[in-house]
Each structure stands twice: as C-alpha cells, then as structure tokens.
XYZ file of C-alpha atoms in Angstrom:
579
model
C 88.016 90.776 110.278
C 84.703 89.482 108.971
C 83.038 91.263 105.781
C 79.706 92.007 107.621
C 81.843 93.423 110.714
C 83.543 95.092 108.014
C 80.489 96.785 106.256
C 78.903 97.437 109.712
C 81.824 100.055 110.354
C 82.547 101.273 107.140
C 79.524 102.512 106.303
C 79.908 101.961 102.871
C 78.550 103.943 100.479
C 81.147 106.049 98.811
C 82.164 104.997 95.273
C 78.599 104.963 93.320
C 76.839 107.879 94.731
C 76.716 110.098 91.263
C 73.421 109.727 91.137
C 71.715 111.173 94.354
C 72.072 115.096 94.024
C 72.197 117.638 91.801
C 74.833 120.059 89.834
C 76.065 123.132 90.032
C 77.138 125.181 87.761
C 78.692 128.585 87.429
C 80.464 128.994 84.201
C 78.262 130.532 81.152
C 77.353 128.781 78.014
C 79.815 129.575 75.803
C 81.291 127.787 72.852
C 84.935 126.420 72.952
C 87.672 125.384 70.509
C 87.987 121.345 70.126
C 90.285 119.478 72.729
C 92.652 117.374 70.230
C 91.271 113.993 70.102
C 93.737 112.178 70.854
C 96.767 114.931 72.224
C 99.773 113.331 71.971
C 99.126 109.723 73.383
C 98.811 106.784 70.562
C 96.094 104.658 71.475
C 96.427 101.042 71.982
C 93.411 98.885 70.417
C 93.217 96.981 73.433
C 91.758 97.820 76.863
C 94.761 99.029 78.621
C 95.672 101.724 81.991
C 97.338 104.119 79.542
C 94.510 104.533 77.341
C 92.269 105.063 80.350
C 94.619 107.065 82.247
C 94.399 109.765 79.023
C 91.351 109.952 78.804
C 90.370 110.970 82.758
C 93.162 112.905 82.656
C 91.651 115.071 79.774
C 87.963 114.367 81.199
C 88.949 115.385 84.430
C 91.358 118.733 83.893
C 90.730 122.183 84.966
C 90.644 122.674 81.162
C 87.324 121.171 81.261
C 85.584 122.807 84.467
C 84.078 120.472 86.251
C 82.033 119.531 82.738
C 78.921 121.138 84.024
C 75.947 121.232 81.506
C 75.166 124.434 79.280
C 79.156 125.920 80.386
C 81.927 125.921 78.156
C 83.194 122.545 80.580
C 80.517 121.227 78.434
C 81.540 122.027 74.731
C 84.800 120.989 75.999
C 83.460 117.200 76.600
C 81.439 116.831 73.832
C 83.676 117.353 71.195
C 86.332 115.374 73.070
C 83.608 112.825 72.574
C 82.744 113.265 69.419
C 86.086 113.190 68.146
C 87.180 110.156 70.005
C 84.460 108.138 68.464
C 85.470 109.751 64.956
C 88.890 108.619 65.840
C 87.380 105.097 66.023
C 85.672 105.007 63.039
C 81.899 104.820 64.946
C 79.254 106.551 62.971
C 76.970 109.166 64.351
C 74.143 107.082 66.691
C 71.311 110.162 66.715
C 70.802 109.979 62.693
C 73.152 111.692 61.160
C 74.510 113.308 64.670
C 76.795 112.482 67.419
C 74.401 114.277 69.502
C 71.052 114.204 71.078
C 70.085 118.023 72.061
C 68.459 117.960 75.942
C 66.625 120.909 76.416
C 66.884 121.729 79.793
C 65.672 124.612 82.464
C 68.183 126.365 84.190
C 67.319 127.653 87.908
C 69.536 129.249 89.962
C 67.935 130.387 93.530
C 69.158 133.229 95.137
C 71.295 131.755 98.275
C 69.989 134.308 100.238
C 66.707 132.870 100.401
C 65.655 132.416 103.674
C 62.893 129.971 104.727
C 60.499 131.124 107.587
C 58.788 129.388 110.580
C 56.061 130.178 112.621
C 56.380 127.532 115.748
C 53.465 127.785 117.412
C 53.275 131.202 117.148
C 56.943 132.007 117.401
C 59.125 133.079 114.333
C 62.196 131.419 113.493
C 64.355 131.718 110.640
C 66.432 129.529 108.838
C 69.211 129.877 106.396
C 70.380 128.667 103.000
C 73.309 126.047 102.898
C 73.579 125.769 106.742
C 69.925 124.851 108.080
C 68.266 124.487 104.688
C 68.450 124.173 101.139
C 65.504 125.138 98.986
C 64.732 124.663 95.053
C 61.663 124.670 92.666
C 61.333 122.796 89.164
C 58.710 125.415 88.037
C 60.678 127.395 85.841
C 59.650 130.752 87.362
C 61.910 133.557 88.408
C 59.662 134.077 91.765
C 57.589 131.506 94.049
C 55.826 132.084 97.194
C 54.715 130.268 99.927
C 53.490 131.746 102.652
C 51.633 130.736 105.944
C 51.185 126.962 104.943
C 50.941 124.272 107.371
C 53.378 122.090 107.951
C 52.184 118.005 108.124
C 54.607 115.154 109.125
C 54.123 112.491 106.937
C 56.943 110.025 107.626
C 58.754 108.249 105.071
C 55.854 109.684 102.448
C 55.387 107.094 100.847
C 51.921 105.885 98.700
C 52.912 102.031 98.356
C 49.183 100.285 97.562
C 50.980 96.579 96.984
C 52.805 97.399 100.764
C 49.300 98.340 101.643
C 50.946 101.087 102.844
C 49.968 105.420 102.586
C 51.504 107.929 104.825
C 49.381 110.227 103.210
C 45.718 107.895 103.804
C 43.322 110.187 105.854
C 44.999 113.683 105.333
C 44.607 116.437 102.624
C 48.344 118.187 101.994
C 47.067 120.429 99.529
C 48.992 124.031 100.218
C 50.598 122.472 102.670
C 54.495 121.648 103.486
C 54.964 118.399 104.036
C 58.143 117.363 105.980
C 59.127 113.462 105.077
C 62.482 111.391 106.425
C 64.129 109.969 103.889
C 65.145 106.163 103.209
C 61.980 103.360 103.150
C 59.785 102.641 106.632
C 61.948 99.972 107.104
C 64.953 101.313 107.190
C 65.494 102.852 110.343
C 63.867 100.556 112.543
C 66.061 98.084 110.671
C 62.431 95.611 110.031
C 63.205 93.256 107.367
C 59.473 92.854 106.977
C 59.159 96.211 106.048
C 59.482 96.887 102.191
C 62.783 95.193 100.873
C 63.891 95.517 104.012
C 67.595 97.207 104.373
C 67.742 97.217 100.932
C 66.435 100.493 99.593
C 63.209 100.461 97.013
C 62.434 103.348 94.677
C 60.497 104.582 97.638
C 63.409 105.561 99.572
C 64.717 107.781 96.916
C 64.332 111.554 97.574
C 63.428 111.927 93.982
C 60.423 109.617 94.452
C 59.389 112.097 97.846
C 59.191 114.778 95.824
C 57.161 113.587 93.003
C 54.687 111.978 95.314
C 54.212 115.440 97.509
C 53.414 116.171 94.174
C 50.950 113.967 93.220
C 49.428 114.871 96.557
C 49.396 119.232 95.856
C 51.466 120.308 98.648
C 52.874 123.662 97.854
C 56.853 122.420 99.778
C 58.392 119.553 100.678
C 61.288 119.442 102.719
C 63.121 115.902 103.693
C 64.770 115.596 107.025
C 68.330 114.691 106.107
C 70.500 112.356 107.932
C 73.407 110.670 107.014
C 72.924 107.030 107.208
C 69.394 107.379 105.724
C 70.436 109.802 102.406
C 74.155 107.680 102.733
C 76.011 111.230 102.520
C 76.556 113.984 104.572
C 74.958 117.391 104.650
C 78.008 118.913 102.718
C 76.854 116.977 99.649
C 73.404 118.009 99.955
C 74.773 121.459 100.109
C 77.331 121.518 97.138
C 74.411 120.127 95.160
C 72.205 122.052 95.990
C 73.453 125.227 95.900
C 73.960 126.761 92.353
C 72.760 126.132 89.251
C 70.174 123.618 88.899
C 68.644 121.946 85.913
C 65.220 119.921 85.066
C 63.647 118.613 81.636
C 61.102 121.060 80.293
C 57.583 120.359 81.580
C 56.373 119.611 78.487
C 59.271 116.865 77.946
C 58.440 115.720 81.784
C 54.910 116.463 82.372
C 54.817 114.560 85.817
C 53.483 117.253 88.594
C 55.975 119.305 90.123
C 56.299 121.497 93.528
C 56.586 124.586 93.406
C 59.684 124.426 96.178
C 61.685 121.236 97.826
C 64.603 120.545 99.673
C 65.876 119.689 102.813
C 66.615 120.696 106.223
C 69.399 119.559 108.493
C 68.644 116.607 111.353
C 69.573 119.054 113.451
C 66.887 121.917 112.635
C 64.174 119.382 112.562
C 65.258 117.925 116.112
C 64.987 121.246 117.306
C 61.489 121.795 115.416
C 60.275 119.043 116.605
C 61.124 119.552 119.717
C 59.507 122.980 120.276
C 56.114 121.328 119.094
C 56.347 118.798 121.911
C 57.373 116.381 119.564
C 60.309 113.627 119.757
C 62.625 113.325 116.693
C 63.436 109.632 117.589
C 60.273 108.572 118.789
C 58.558 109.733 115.302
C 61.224 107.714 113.391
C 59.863 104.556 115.171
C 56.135 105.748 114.569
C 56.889 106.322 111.154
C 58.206 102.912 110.777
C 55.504 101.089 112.637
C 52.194 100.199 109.862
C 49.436 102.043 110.046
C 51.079 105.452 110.749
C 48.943 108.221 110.563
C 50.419 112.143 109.180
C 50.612 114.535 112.297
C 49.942 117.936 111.392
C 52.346 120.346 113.184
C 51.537 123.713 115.057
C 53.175 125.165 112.661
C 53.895 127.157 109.064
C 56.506 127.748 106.109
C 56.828 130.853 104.180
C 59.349 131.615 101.665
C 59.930 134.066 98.600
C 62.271 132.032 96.640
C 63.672 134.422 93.966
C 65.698 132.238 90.997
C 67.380 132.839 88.079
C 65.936 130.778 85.420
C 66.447 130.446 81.615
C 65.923 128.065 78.986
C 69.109 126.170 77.514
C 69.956 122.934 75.993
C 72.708 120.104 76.892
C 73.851 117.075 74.775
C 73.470 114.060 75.044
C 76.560 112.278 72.719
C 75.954 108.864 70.834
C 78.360 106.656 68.854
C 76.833 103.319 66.628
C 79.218 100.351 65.983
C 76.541 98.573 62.620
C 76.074 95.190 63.996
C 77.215 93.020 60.911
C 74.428 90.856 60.913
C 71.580 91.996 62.715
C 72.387 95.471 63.101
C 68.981 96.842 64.216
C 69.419 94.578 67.628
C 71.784 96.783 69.815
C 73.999 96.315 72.870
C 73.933 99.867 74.558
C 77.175 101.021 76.966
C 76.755 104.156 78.460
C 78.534 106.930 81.612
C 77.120 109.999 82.250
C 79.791 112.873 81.466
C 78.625 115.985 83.430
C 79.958 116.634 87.280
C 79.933 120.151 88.968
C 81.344 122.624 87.143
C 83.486 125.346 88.994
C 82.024 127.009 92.295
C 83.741 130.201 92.067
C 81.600 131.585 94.597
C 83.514 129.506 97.458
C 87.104 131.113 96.844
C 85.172 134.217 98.623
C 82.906 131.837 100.771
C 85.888 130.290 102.356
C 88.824 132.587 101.733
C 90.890 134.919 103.967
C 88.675 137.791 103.575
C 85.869 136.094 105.447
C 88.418 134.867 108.248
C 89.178 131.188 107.363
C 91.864 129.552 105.424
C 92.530 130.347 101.885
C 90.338 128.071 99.226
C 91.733 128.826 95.481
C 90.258 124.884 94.272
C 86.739 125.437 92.870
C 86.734 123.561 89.993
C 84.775 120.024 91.055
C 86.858 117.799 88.254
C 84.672 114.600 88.295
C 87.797 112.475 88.061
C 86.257 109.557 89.713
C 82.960 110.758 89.322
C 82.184 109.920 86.287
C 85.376 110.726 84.139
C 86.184 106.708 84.522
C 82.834 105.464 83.396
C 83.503 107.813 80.149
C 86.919 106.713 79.432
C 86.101 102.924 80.210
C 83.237 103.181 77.276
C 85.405 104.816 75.379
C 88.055 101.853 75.909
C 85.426 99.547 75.679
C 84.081 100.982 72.467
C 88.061 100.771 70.996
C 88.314 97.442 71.522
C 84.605 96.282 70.003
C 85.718 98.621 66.789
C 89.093 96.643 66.343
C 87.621 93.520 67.348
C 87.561 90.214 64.678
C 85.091 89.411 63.463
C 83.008 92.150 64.306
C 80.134 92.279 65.964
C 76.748 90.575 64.768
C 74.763 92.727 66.612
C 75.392 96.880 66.529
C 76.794 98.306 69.651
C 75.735 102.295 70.683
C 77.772 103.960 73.210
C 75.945 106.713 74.868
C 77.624 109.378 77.467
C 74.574 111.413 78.799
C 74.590 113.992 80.290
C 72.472 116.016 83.549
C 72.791 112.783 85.762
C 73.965 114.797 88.427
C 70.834 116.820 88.198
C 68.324 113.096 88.758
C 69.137 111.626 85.309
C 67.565 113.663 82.795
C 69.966 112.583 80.076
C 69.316 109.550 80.155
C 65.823 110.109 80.915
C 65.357 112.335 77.473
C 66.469 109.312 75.612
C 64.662 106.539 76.636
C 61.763 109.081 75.431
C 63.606 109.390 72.496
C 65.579 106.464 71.768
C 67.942 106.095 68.739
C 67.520 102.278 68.816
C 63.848 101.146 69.588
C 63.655 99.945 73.303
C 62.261 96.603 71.638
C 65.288 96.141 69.671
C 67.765 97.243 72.577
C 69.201 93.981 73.885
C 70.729 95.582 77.191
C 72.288 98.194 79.030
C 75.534 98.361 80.971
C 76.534 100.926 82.965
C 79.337 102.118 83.733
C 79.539 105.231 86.903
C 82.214 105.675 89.371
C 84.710 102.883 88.191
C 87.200 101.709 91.319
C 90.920 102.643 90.951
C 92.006 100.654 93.763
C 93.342 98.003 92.159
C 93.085 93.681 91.339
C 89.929 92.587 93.402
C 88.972 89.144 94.067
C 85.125 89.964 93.527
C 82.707 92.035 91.115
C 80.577 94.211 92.903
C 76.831 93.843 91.505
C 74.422 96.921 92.085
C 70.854 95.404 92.476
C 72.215 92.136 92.352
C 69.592 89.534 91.692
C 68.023 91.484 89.363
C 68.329 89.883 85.263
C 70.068 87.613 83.277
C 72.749 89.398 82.719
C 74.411 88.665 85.725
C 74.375 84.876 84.863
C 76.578 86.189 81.510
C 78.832 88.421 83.929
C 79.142 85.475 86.397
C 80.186 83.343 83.776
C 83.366 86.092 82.179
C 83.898 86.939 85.911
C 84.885 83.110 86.986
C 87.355 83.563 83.628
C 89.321 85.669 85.791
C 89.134 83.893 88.642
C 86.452 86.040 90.344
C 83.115 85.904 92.034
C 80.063 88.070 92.136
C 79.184 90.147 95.205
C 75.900 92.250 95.686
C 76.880 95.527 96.413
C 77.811 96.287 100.303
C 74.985 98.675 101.161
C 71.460 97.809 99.780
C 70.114 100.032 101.765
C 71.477 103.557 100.093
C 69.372 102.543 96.817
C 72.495 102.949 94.518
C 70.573 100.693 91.743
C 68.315 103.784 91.515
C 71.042 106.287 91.024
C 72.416 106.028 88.111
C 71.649 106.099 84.367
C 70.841 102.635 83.688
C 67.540 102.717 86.155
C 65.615 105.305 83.405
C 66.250 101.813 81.202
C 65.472 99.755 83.573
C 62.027 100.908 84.505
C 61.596 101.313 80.858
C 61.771 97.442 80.789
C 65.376 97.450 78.950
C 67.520 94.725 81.228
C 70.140 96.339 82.760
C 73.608 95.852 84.235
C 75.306 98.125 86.921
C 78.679 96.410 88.010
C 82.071 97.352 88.718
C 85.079 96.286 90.694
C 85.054 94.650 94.323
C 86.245 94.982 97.708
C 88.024 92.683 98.424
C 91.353 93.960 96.859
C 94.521 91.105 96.000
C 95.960 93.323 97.954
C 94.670 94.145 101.071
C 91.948 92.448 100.999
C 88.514 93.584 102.335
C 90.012 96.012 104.785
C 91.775 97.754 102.131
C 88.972 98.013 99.604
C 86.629 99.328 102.337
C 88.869 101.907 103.798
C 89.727 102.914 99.882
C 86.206 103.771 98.987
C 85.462 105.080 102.899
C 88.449 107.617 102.103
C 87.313 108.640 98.854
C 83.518 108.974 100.135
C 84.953 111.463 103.181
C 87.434 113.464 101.463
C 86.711 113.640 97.295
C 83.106 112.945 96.495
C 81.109 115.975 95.278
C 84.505 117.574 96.466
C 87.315 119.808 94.165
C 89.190 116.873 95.751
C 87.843 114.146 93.005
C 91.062 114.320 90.636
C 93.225 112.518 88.764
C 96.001 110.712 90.648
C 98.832 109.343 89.131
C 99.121 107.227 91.976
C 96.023 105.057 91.063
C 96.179 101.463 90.367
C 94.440 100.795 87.583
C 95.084 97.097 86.721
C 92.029 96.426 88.225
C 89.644 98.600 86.327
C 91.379 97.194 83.264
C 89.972 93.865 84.838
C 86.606 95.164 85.209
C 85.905 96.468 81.323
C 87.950 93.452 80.364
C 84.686 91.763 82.524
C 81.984 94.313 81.146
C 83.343 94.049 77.477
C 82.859 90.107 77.648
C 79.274 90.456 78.319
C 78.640 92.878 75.191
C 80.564 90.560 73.271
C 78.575 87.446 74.104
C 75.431 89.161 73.558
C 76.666 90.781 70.008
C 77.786 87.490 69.166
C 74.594 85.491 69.860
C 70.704 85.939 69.833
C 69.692 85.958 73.344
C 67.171 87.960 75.177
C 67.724 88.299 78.052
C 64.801 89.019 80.944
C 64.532 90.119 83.957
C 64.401 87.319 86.921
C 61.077 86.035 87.590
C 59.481 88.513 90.430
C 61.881 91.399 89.593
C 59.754 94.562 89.510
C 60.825 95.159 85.401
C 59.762 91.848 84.359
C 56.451 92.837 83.304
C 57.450 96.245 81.847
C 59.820 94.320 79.364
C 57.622 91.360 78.837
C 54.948 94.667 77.573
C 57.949 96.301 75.355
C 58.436 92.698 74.108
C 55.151 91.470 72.747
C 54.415 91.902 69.037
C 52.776 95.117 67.648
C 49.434 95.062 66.818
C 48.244 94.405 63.511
C-alpha cells in the first residue's frame, strides 16, 4: 500500500497532540515526600531501554497522579527531577535553583454551567461536556454574558500579508463570535489558500481566541470537528472540563475573553440550521476570499460561576557548564505535566448512574509526555559522562502547564536562564514513539532551520532518512514547547521516530499511532506497557543527542531557512546591542 493511500485513511494525527488542549486537575496542592532518585535500578551512562523504561515507569505511576500542576502529582515530579539531575552531577540552571516558579491562575468552572440560546426568538439550552464546553482566562469567580449577538465569522482569522480579515466590515464588540477551526484552506482542501493543508498559526484554536480578543467580543465559541481540531470531541471534553490554568495577566498581558470554548458539529448544524443557514455550505463560503461575517438571528447568555485561585507551578532546569564557551547553550527540553486524576468520573460513569463500572481516573501521561522527560533525562546522562565534555553548556528544561497552551515554556522565554542571544537551539522532545526500529525520522515543520541539515546528516549514520511529519494540516509544529522558542527567534527542532517501522513497515507504524490516538490519548489508558519496543526510541535520542553534540562541539549558528516565518525574529535577537 502506498504512503499517501496510507495517510489518506489513517488519519494520522495521534502521537504529538500534547499540545492542543488543556489540563485537568483535581488533586490539591499539597507537598509530598521525595520519590528516591534512582529506586533500585543502577543507571547505565549510556542511552539505553532500561534507563528509559525507569524513568516512565516512575513518571507515569499512579504514585504520581497524572502529574497535574499545583497537586501533589506535581511535587512528586519535580523532585524526581531535581534529584535525577543531582544524581548526574548538573548544577542548578535558574541561579542557584533547579526551579523556575510559574505563577499560574487556577479556574475551575462549575460543570453545571449551562450556555443559553435565543434562536430567533426561541430558547434553547445547551449543556456542559455534551453540547458545549465553556471557560474564561479572567480570573474571576463569576462572568456574565447575557443577550449578545451571535456573528459567524468563519475561520476568524485577521491575516493582512493573506490580505485576508474575516472580521473586515463588522464590529464584534459584546458580541459571540462563532469561528470553525483549522485555516480557510483547509476544508475546501485549496492549496492556494494559506499554507495550504499544512496548518499556519492561524488554524490554531489558541490563535481564535486571542484574535476574538483583539476584536472585544464578550465569547467565542469554535465549531469543533474532528478532522479540522485532528481529535475528537472526547478530548475537547477531558480538557476542558476541570481545572484549568493561565499565566497571570500581568505575566501575559495580551487581551483576554471573558468566556471561550466550543460547541459540538453537531449543535452548530442544528443552529445553523434553525437560522436558515447551511453548515456545509458556510464551510465553503468561509473558505472562498472575500468572505464577509454573517450575523445570526440570534443570542448567548451564560453565568459562568468558577472556582479560581492564585497558585504557582515549576518549571525545573538542569546546566551542564560548557567547557569552553559556556555562556553559548544547547537547550533540550519535555514538558512534564499531563492530567492529573479525574475523580469525578468514577461517579460520572460508574454503576450508580447505570453504566459500567470506571475505577481508572488517574490520566498517567505515559506516552504523553513521560517519554520526552525520561529521553532528556537519558540524553542529559550521556552528555554528563561524555569525553571530552562539552564546549558549549547544555540546559535541560522540563516545563511544565503545556497541557494548559504552553505557559511553561512560555514563562521562560520571558524569563530565560540563558539569554535567547546566547541560546544556540532548542530540541524538543513530546510524545516519543515506542513502536519500535523505523526506517525514517519524522520532522514536525519540516523545512523549517538548519538544524535539520545536522539531523539529516546523524540520521543517514543510522541508515535513515528524514520525513515531514504525515499530517501538516493538524498544526502539530505549533503544539508543543519548542514553538514559544521558535517565535521567539531561537531555531528549533521537533523530531522523533518514523512510520515506517523495520518491522511492519508503514502499515504498522500508522495503525500503531492510529491505535494509540483512539484508545490512550488524553485517556487513563496512556500507561506504561511492558510490552513496548523501545529499541527504536533508543535510536531516536541516539539521533537527537548527535545534534547537541555537534553543536556543543563546534561554533555554528544556525538560522532559520531563508523565507521561514522566524528568520527575521532571530536575525533581530541576533544583531549586536546598541552602544
């Protein structure tokens, strides 16, 4: 079977989607005694399964929770961190401090929330988790809406070098806007729209709601569907639903609504409908330039109670000096938060409400991101035993609140350890493939910098080739940890493992990451599995450790590609200060 016959049924998307939704978490801060940091296994110096099998395992335990931010999962990690990269003889990378404190808001809205329509004059209702899910970033325990107009504004997208505005012509202030998600030329599948298949920033639902934003409407609420978000409405939900966190506003003053979510393709179908609209005929018009915002015969009104309170998370940093030039760093980083425990669903889903038992709440992270964190760990092991050492410092950074749109990461490229100028490059590690030997690296926003020419060149070592990753069009370069860097002007590398498996081939990678996608993602079912094969994610930090090692051990730069969207950011971060 051919790889694009292949992709076309998959519908890939499965292994690196940490980076689209948010966390829950149930647990209460609490402080908690130190994991051992090393239990009983003996560490081996080089990159080896063992070593990275203990450290999910530990990562990814009930012990832990689910490692959701400000709970006791959390104090869990961080020391496990911290005393790993004692273990290795790394110094503190925050000053004198393993850790970077992330202050963080804590919202929890009230899941009976309901959100209220007036349809042209008739009332509808709909209800949390199975026709909606609603939020707000304020910080307040209470915000209303009530009787504002609802405006379709397509994709909602402001775009001037696309010399494109969904929002030219209309004034959303107070108003709900309702947006589809993905880029204009997604759905109508018009490679001269945007990038094409191939997501931009614009797709991202993140980007939606900061440009309703920018525009004053009081809601937002994205029309979910699962080719355009990549994942079904179960992930939206689990994300959703819980605790929820955000950067202080005065540590991310961008605008903010006061509530977003999303609604199911089905409610807005049936919305739609009822005004006389067509669902599928205003995904084409939305698609088409020059689309003008329809305002609906309708309104939104919610009281969205939340629990809200001000905490902190941590961020955790480790330095390996450089020997020779050890202000220049090489940064490694994986996100260490997941879900936490959703003790709420043993009742949700448990006899006494009629269906079958469901004892599993805790949301382990295994996958997701437990392997990124144990393959910088390994990673970080072998640079510290490594001779000679490094010329060049290396800083290995697990952040944490990716799961809630990468505000670890976020809070320290504001306030970076190692000047952004003097930070050679990033490389990220989220989601790392247990499926075995591939054939092929898998390259997220492939095409983008140099650093792919260095990974091309360690890859063909092991007698592999680079692949861009399957689905461009689910935006996974904008996911994960590395993009805060990247539009920060830092070069950045997001790779991991391949499809097509030495064993199996491309039908067995594919249906691999298609049954992990279905059945563990954002699921209790993400654990560890003794029955992983994890020669080939040995492969892959064998791989991602060769590039830090070339660039510790020389004096390259390296840039963005001519007519990458970064370029000029880190040409900027580049030039000389002002005398």
């Amino acid at each position: 079977m051919s790889r694009t016959t292949l992709l076309t049924t998959a519908m890939l998307g499965a292994l690196a989607l940490a980076a689209c939704t948010q966390p829950e978490a149930d647990a209460p801060t609490a402080t908690a005694p130190a994991p051992s940091p090393a239990s009983d296994h003996a560490f081996d110096g080089a990159i080896n399964a063992a070593d990275f099998a203990a450290h999910v395992k530990t990562l990814a335990s009930d012990e832990f929770e689910g490692r959701a931010p400000g709970s006791a999962g959390e104090e869990k990690t961080v020391q496990y961190l911290e005393a790993q990269f004692k273990r290795l003889g790394l110094k503190p990378g925050n000053g004198a401090s393993y850790f970077q404190d992330v202050p963080m808001v804590e919202t929890t809205a009230d899941e009976a929330t309901t959100l209220k329509l007036d349809v042209k004059g008739q009332p509808r209702e709909l209800k949390f988790g199975s026709d909606m899910v609603v939020g707000t970033r304020t910080g307040q325990p209470e915000v209303k809406v009530d009787g504002s107009e609802l405006v379709f504004v397509g994709y909602g997208v402001n775009a001037p070098e696309q010399k494109w505005n969904d929002y030219a012509g209309v004034d959303v202030k107070g108003k709900t806007v309702v947006i589809l998600v993905n880029d204009p030329g997604f759905h109508s599948q018009d490679p001269k729209l945007f990038e094409g298949k191939r997501m931009t920033y614009y797709g991202r639902w993140t980007y939606k709601f900061e440009e309703a934003a920018r525009q004053g409407a009081a809601a937002a609420l994205i029309v979910h569907d699962s080719d355009g978000a990549s994942y079904g409405w179960d992930v939206v939900k689990n994300s959703w639903s819980g605790a929820q966190f955000d950067l202080p506003s005065q540590d991310d003053p961008e605008p903010r609504l006061p509530v977003q979510g999303w609604i199911t393709g089905e409610v807005a179908r049936k919305l739609f409908a009822d005004l006389g609209q067509d669902l599928d005929a205003l995904y084409r018009a939305a698609g088409q330039p020059g689309f003008k915002a329809i305002p609906l015969q309708a309104k939104a009104s919610v009281d969205l109670k939340s629990k809200t309170s001000q905490k902190s998370s941590k961020n955790v940093v480790a330095l390996l000096p450089g020997a020779k030039r050890p202000d220049e760093a090489i940064v490694y980083m994986a996100h260490w938060d997941h879900l936490g425990n959703h003790a709420h669903e043993a009742d949700e889903h448990g006899a006494s409400s009629g269906g079958e038992p469901h004892t599993d709440t805790i949301y382990n992270g295994a996958v997701d991101n437990a392997t990124g964190v144990a393959g910088i760990l390994e990673i970080a092991e072998a640079f510290s035993k490594q001779t000679p050492p490094p010329d060049r410092s290396l800083l290995f950074l697990a952040v944490t609140l990716e799961e809630s749109g990468l505000l670890g990461s976020k809070y320290y490229v504001a306030h970076p350890s190692i000047p952004l100028n003097k930070t050679v490059a990033v490389i990220n590690l989220d989601a790392m493939p247990v499926i075995g030997q591939s054939r092929d690296m898998t390259v997220v926003g492939s095409g983008s910098s140099e650093l792919e020419d260095i990974l091309k060149t360690v890859a063909s070592g092991q007698q592999r080739v680079l692949q861009a990753e399957a689905t461009p069009e689910n935006g996974f370069y904008f996911r994960s940890d590395h993009f805060n860097f990247a539009k920060a002007g830092v070069p950045a590398l997001y790779a991991k493992g391949g499809d097509d498996l030495i064993d199996g081939g491309l039908e067995a990678g594919l249906k691999a990451q298609v049954d992990y996608r279905d059945h563990r993602y954002h699921k209790p079912g993400d654990q560890y599995d003794p029955a992983w094969k994890l020669d080939g994610v040995v492969q892959d930090l064998d791989a991602l450790y060769g590039v830090g090692k070339t660039l510790a051990g020389n004096e390259q730069w390296p840039n963005w590609y001519e007519g990458n969207a970064f370029r000029a950011a880190h040409d900027k971060l580049m030039q000389p200060a002002a005398k």
